[in-house]
mmCIF file of C-alpha atoms in Angstrom:
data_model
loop_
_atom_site.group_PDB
_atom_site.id
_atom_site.type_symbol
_atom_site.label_atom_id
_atom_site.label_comp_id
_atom_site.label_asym_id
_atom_site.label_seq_id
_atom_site.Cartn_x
_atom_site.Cartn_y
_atom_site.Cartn_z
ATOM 1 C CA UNK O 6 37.568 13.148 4.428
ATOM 2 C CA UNK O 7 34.795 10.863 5.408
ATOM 3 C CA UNK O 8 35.623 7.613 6.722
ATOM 4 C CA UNK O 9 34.527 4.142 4.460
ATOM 5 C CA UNK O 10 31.818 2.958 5.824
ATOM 6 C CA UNK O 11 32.617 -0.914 8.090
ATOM 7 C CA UNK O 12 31.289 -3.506 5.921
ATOM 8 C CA UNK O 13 28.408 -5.895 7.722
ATOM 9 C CA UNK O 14 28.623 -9.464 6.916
ATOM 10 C CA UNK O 15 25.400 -10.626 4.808
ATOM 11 C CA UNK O 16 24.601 -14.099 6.753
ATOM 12 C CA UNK O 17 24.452 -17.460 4.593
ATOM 13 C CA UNK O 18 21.078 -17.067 2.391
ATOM 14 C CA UNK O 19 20.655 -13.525 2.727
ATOM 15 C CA UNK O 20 18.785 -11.676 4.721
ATOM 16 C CA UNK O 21 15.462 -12.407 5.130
ATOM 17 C CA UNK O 22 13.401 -9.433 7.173
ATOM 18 C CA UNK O 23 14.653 -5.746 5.875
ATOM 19 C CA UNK O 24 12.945 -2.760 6.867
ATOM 20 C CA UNK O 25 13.445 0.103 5.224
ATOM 21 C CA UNK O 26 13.057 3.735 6.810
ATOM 22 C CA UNK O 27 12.157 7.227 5.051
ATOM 23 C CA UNK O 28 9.165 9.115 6.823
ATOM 24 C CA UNK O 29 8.539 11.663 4.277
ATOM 25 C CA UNK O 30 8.122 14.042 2.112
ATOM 26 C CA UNK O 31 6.971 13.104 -1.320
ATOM 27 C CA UNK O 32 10.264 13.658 -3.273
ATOM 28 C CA UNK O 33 12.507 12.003 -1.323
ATOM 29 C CA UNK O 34 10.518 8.800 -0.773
ATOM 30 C CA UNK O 35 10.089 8.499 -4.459
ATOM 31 C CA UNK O 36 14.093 8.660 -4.814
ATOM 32 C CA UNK O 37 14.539 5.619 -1.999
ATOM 33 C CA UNK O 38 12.642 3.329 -4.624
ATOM 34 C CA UNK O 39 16.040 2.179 -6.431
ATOM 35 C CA UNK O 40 17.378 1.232 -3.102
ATOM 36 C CA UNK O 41 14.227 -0.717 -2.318
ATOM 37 C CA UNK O 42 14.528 -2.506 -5.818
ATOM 38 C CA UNK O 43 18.505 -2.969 -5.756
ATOM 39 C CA UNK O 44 17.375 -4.852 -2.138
ATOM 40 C CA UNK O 45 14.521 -7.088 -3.612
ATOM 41 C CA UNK O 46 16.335 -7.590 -6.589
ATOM 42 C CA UNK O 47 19.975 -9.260 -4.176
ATOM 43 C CA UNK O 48 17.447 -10.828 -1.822
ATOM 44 C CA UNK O 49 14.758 -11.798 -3.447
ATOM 45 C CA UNK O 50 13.622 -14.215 -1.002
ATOM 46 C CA UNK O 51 13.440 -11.544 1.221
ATOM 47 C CA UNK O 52 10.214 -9.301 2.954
ATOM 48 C CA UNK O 53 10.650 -6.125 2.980
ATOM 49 C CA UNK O 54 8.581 -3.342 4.291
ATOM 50 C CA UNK O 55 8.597 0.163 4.044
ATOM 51 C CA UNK O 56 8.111 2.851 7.103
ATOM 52 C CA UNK O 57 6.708 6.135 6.187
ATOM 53 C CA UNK O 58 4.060 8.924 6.973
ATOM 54 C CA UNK O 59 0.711 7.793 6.185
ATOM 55 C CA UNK O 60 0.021 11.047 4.001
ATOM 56 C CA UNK O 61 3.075 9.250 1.728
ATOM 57 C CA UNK O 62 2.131 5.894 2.279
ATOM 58 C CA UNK O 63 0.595 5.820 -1.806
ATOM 59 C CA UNK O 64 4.201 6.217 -3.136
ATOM 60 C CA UNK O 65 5.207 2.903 -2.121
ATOM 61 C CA UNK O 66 1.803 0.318 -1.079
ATOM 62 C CA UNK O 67 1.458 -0.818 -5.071
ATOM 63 C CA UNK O 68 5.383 -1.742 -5.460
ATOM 64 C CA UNK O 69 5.687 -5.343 -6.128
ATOM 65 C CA UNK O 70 9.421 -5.199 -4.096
ATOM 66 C CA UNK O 71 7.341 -4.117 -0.907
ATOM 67 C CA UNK O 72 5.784 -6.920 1.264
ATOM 68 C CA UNK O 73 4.164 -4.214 3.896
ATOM 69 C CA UNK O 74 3.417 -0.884 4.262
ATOM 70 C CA UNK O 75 3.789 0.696 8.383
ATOM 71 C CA UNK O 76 2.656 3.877 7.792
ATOM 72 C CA UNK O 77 3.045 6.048 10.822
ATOM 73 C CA UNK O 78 -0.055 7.987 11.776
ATOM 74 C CA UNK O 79 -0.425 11.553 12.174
ATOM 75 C CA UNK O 80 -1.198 11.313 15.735
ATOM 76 C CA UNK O 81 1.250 8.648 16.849
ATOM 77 C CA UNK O 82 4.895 10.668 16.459
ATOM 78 C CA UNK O 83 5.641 11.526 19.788
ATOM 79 C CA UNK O 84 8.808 10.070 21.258
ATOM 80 C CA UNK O 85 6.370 7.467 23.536
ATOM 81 C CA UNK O 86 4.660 6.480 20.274
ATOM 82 C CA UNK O 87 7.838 5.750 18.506
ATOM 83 C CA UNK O 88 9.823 3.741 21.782
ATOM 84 C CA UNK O 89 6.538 1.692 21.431
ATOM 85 C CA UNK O 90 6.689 1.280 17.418
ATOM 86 C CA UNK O 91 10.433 0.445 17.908
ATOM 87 C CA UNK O 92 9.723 -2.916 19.554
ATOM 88 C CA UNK O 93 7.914 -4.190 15.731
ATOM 89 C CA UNK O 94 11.923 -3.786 14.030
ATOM 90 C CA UNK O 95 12.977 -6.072 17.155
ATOM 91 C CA UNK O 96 12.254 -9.137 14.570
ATOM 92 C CA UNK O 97 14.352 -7.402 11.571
ATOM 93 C CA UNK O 98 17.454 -8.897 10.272
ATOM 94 C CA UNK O 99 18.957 -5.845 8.505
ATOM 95 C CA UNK O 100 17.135 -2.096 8.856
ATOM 96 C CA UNK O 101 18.006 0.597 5.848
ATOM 97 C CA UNK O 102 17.411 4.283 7.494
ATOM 98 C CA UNK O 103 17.378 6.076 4.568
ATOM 99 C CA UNK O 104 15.997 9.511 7.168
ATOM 100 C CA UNK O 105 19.037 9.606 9.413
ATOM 101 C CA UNK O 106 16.327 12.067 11.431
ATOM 102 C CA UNK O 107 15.412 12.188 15.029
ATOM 103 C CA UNK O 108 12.187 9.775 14.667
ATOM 104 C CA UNK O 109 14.410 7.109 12.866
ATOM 105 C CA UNK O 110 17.429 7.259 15.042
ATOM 106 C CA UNK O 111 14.542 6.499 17.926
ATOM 107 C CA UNK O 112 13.048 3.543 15.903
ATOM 108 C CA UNK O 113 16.815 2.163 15.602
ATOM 109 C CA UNK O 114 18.114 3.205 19.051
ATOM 110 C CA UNK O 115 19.774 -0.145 20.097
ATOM 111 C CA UNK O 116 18.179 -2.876 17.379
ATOM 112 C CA UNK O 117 19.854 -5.654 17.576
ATOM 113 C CA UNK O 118 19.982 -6.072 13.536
ATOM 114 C CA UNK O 119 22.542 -4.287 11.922
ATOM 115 C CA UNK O 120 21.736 -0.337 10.783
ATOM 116 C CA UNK O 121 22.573 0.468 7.327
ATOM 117 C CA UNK O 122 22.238 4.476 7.665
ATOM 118 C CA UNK O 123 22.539 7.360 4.693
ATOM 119 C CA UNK O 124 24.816 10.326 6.027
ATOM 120 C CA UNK O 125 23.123 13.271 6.472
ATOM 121 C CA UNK O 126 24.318 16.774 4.364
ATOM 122 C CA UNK O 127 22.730 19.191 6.265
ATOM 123 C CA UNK O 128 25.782 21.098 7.118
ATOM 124 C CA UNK O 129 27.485 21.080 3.495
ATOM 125 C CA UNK O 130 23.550 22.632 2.497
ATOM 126 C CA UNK O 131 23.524 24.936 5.440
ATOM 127 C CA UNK O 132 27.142 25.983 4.061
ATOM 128 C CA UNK O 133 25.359 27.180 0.403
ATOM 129 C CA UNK O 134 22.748 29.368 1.866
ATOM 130 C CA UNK O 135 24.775 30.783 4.678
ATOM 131 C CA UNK O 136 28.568 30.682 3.593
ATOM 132 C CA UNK O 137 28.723 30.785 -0.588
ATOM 133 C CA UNK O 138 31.855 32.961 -0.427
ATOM 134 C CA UNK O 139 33.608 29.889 0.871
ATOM 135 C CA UNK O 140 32.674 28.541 -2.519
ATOM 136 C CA UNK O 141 31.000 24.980 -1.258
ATOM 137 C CA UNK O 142 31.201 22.190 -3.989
ATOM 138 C CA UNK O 143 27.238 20.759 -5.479
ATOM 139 C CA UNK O 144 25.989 18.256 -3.092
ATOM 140 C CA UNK O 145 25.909 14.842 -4.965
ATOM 141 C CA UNK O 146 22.891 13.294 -5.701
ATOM 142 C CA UNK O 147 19.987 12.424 -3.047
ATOM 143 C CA UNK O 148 20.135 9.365 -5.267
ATOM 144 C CA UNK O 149 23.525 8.727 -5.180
ATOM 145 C CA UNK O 150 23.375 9.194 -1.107
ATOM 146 C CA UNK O 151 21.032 6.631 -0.710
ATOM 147 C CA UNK O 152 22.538 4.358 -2.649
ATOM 148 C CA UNK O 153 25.651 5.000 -0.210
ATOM 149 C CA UNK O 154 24.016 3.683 2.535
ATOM 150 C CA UNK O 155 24.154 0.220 0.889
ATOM 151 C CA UNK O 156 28.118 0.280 1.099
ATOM 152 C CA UNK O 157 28.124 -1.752 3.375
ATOM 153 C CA UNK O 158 26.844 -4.782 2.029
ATOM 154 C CA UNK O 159 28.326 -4.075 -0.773
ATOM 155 C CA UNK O 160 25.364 -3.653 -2.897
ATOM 156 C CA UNK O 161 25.389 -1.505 -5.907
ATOM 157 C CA UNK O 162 22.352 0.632 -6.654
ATOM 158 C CA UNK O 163 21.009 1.725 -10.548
ATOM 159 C CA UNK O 164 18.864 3.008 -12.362
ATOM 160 C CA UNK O 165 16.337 6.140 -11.689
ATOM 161 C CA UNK O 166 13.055 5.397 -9.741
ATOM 162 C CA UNK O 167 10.435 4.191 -11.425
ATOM 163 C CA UNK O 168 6.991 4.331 -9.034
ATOM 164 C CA UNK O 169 4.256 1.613 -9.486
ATOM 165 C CA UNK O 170 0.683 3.208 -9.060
ATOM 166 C CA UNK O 171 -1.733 0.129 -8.963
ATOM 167 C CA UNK O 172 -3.894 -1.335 -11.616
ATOM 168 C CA UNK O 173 -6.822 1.079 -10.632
ATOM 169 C CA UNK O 174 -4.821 4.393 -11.349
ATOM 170 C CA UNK O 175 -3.549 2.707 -15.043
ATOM 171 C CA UNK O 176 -7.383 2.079 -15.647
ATOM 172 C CA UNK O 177 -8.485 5.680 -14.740
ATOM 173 C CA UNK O 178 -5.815 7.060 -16.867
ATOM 174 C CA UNK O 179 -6.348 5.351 -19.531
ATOM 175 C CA UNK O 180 -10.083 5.769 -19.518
ATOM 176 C CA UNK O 181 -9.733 9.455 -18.641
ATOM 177 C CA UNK O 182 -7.009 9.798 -21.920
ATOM 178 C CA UNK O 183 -9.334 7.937 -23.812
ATOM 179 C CA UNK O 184 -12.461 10.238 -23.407
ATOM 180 C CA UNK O 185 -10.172 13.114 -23.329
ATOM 181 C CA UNK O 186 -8.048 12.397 -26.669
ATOM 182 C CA UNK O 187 -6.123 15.119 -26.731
ATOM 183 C CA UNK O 188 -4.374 16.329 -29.770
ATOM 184 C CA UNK O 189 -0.583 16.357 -30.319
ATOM 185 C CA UNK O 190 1.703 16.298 -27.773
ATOM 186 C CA UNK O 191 0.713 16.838 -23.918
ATOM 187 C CA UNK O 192 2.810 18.667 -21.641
ATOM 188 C CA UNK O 193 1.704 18.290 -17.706
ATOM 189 C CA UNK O 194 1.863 21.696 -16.106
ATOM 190 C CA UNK O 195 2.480 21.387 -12.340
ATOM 191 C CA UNK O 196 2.541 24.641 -10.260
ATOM 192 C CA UNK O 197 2.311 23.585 -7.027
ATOM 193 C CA UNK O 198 5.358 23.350 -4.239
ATOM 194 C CA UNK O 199 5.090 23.346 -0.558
ATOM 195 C CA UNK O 200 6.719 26.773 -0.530
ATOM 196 C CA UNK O 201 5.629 30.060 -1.939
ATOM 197 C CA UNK O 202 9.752 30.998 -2.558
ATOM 198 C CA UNK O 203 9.613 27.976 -4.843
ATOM 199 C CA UNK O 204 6.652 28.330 -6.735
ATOM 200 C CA UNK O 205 6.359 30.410 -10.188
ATOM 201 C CA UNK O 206 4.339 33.296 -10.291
ATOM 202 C CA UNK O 207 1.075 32.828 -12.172
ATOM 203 C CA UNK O 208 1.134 35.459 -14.506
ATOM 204 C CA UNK O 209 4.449 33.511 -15.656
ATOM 205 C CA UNK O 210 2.350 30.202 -15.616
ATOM 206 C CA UNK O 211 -0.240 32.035 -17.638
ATOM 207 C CA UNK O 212 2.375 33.043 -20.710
ATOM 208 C CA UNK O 213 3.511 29.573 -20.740
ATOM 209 C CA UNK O 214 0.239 28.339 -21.809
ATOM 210 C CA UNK O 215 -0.489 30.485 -24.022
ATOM 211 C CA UNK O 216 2.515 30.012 -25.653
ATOM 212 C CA UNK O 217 2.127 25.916 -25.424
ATOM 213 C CA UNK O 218 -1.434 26.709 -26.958
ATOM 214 C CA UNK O 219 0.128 28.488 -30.144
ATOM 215 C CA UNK O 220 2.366 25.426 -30.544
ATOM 216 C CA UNK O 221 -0.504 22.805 -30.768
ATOM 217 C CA UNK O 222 0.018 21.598 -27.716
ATOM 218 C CA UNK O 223 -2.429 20.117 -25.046
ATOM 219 C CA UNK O 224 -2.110 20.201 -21.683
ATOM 220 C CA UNK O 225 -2.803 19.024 -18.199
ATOM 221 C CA UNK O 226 -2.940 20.704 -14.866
ATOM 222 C CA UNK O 227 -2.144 18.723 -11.885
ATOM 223 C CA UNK O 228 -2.474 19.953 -8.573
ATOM 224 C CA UNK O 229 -4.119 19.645 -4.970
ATOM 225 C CA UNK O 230 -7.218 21.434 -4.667
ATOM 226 C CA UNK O 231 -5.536 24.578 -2.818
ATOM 227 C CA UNK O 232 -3.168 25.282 -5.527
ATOM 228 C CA UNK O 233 -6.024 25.215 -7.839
ATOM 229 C CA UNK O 234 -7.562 27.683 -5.799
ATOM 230 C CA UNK O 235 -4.803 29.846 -5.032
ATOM 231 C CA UNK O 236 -4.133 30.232 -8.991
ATOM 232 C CA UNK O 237 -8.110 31.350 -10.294
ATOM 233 C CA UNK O 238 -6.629 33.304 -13.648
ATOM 234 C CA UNK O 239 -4.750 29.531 -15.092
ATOM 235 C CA UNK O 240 -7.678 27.581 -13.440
ATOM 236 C CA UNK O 241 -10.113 30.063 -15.253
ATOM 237 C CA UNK O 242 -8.117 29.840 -18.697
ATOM 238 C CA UNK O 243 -7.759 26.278 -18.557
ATOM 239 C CA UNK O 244 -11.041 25.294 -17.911
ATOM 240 C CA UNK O 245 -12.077 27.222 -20.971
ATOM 241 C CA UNK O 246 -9.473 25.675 -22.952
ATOM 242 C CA UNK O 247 -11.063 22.696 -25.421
ATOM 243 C CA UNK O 248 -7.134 21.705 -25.640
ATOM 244 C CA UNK O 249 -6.038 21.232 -21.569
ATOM 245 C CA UNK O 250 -7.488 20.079 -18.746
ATOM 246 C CA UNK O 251 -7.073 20.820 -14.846
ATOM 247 C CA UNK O 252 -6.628 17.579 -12.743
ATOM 248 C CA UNK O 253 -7.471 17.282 -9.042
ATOM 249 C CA UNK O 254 -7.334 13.794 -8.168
ATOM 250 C CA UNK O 255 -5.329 11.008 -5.429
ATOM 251 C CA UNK O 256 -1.660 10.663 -5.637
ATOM 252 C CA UNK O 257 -1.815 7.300 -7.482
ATOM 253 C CA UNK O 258 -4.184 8.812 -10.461
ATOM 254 C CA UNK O 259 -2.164 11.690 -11.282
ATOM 255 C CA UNK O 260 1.269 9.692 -11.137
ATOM 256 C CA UNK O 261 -0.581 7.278 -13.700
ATOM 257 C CA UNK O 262 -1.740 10.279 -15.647
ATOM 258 C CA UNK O 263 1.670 11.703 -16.050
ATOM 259 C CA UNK O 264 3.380 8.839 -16.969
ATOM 260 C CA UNK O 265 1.563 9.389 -20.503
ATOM 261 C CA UNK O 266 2.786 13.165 -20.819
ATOM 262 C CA UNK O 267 5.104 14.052 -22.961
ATOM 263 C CA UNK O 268 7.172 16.252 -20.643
ATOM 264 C CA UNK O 269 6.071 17.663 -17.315
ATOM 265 C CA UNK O 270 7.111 21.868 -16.409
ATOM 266 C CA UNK O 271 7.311 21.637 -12.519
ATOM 267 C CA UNK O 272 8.736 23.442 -9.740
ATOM 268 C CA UNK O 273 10.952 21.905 -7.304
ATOM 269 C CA UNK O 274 8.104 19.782 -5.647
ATOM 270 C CA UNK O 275 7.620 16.638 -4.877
ATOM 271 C CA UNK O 276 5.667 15.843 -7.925
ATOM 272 C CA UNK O 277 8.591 16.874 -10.146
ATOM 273 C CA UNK O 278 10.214 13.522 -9.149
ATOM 274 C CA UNK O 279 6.830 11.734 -9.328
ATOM 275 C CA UNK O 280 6.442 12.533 -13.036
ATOM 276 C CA UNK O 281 10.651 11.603 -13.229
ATOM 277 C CA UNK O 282 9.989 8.811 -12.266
ATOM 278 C CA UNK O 283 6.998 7.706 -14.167
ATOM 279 C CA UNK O 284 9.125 7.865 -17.012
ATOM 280 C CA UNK O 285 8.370 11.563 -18.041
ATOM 281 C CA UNK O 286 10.813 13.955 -19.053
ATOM 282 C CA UNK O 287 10.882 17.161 -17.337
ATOM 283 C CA UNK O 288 11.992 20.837 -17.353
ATOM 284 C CA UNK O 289 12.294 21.627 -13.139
ATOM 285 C CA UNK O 290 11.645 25.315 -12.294
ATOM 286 C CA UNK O 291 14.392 26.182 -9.544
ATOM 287 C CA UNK O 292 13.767 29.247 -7.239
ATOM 288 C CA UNK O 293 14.998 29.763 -3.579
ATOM 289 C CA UNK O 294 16.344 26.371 -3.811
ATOM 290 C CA UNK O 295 19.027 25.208 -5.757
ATOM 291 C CA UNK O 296 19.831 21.787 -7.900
ATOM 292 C CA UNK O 297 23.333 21.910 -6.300
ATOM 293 C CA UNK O 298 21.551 20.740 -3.103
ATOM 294 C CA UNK O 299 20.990 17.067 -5.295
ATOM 295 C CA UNK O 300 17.611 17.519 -6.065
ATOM 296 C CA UNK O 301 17.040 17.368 -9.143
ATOM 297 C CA UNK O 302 15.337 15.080 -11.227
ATOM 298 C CA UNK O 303 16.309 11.680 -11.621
ATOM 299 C CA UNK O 304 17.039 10.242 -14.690
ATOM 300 C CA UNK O 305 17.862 11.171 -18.544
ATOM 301 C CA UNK O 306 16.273 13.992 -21.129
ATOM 302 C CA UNK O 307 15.256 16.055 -17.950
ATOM 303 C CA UNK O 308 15.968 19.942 -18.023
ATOM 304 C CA UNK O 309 17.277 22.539 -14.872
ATOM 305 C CA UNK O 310 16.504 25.665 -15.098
ATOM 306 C CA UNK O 311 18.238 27.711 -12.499
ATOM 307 C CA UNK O 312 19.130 31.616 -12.756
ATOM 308 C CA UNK O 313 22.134 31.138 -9.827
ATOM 309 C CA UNK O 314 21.078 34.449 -8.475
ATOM 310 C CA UNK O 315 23.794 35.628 -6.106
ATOM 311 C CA UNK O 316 21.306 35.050 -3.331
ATOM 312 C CA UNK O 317 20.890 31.492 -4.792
ATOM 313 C CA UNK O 318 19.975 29.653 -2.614
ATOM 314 C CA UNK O 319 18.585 31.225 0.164
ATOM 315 C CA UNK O 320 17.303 28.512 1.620
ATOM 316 C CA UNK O 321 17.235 24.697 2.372
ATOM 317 C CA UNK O 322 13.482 23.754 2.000
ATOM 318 C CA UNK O 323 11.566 26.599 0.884
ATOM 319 C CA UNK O 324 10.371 30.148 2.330
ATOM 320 C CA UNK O 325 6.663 31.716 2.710
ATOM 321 C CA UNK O 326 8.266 35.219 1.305
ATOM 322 C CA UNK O 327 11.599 36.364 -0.648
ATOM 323 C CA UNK O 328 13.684 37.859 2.296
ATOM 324 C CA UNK O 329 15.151 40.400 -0.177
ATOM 325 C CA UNK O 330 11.894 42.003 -1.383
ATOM 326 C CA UNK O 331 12.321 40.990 -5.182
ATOM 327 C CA UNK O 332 12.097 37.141 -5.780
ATOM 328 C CA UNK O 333 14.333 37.517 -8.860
ATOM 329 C CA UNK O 334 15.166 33.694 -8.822
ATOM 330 C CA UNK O 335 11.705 33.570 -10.293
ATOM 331 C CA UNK O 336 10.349 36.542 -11.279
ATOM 332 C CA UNK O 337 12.921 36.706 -13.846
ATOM 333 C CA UNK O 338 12.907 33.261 -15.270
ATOM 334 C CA UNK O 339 11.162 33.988 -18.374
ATOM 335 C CA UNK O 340 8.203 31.919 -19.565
ATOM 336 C CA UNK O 341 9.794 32.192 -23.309
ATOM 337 C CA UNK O 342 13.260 30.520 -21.919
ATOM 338 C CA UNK O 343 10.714 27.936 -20.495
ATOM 339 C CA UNK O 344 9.035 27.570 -23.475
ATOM 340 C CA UNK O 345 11.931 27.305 -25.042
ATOM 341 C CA UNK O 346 13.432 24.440 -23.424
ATOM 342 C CA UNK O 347 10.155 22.405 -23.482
ATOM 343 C CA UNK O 348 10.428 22.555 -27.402
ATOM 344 C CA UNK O 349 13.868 21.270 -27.012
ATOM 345 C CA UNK O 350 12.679 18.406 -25.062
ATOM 346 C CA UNK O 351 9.787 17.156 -27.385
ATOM 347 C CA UNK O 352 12.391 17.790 -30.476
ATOM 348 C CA UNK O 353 15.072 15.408 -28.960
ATOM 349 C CA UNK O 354 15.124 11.790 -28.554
ATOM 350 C CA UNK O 355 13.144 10.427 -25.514
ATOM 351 C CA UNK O 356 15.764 9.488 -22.512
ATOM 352 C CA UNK O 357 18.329 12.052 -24.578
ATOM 353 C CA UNK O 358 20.877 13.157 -21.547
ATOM 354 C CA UNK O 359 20.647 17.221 -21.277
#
């Protein structure tokens, strides 16, 4: 049983300078957010800035709750680079490491401000993809164990994310909805994932469409300009579609974009929770991860869909291949049951628990 963790005083006032740690990727940073608002909300006369990865620096520089922005350049991670970066916490009065990783126990190594640190799971997620026959309990929320890390203050953290984009990205979308005006209601399609193992075959993509198409429904592609490219039969249908339209644009665009879908389809990316967390419900696509790993979605009225194969999961972050041959967690994760559960969705009420 884990210990509780010690509780650290909060001086007279508050505190004043809080940094707050998570270097990437794209989901997780978007699921800190509470914690950064639960902070700014207890201290409000406090600054707080945010350390991250420059290539995840636009989840994070429009939030009102975040004074600064140190994003850490692509060529500045080495262990020298980060003893030197360590020196600009020196002036911190409380530090939230939200990574727990090797570059943020380096950043915090002997600060004299008190460390407020998440625990780290990857043993209890090691145990589901090596050792299921011991019969491992789901992982609690990623939300849930950053909000932990706050114990110690004794600072409670709610509510789902909920990701400012700037007033730029809300003027784009609108104008681009605007000149669009698409006809009933829009579903986002997002088929990208930094893993082939967790990405949904195309022809599957394909069938979803065209079943979304029969139902009157419009739709929006958003990807990176790879995925685009590495799907040419959906990028070929959609762009002779009058009814859907394929989106290639910054982070902050497409975040502002989906917020005004009616659901999102997505597989387990880091865009799932971007969507999530502008407010739109979503059905999340599972393969050769797992939701008992405490990824999914934040918030109400989303949808899992997860086959549990027996070789469920097989992995912690993703694979390039399916090391059995037959990618079943996928392959046989049928576009109707998809379609299926996206009718469900627009036919309940918005922020309905499922």
């Amino acid at each position: 049983m884990a210990r509780a963790p010690k509780p650290v005083a909060v001086p007279e006032g508050g505190f004043r300078r809080i940094a707050v740690l998570r270097l990437s990727s794209l989901g997780d940073v978007v699921l800190t957010l509470p914690v950064v608002h639960a902070l700014a909300a207890r201290f409000p006369d406090a600054r707080i800035d945010y350390w991250v990865k420059e290539e995840f620096r636009d989840v994070v520089r429009f939030d009102p709750a975040i004074a600064h922005v140190r994003a850490l350049e692509r060529d500045a991670r080495r262990v020298e680079d980060l003893v030197s970066m360590s020196a600009e916490l020196e002036d911190r009065d409380l530090i939230v490491d939200l990574h727990a990783n090797t570059r943020t126990r380096i950043l915090t190594f002997r600060q004299p401000a008190p460390v407020l640190r998440m625990r780290g799971q990857r043993l209890a997620r090691e145990r589901w993809v090596r050792a299921r026959w011991t019969r491992p309990r789901p992982l609690p929320p990623v939300l849930a164990r950053y909000a932990e890390a706050l114990a110690p203050i004794g600072l409670a953290v709610e509510g789902p994310p909920r990701m400012s984009v700037g007033e730029e990205a809300e003027r784009w979308a609108a104008d681009t909805w605007h000149g669009w005006a698409p006809a009933g209601r829009v579903v986002a399609l997002l088929p990208g994932a930094a893993h082939a193992t967790k990405r949904w075959p195309e022809e599957h993509w394909l069938a979803l469409d065209e079943r979304l198409a029969a139902a009157g429904h419009a739709r929006v592609v958003c990807s990176r300009a790879a995925e685009r490219e590495a799907l040419p039969r959906l990028a070929e249908r959609i762009a002779s579609a009058p009814g859907a339209r394929w989106v290639v644009e910054p982070l902050p665009r497409v975040a502002a974009l989906l917020g005004r879908c009616d659901v999102a389809v997505s597989n387990d990316s880091g865009l799932m929770h971007v969507a999530a967390a502008r407010g739109t419900r979503v059905v999340a696509l599972f393969g050769s991860t797992s939701p008992v790993f405490g990824f999914a979605p934040a918030g109400a009225g989303h949808v899992v869909l997860c086959r549990d194969e027996p070789c469920q999961p097989c992995t912690l972050h993703g694979r390039e291949r399916c090391p059995r041959g037959h990618f079943d967690c996928m392959r046989k994760l049928a576009p109707g049951t998809v379609a299926d559960a996206v009718a469900g969705v627009l036919a309940g009420p918005a922020g309905a628990t499922r």
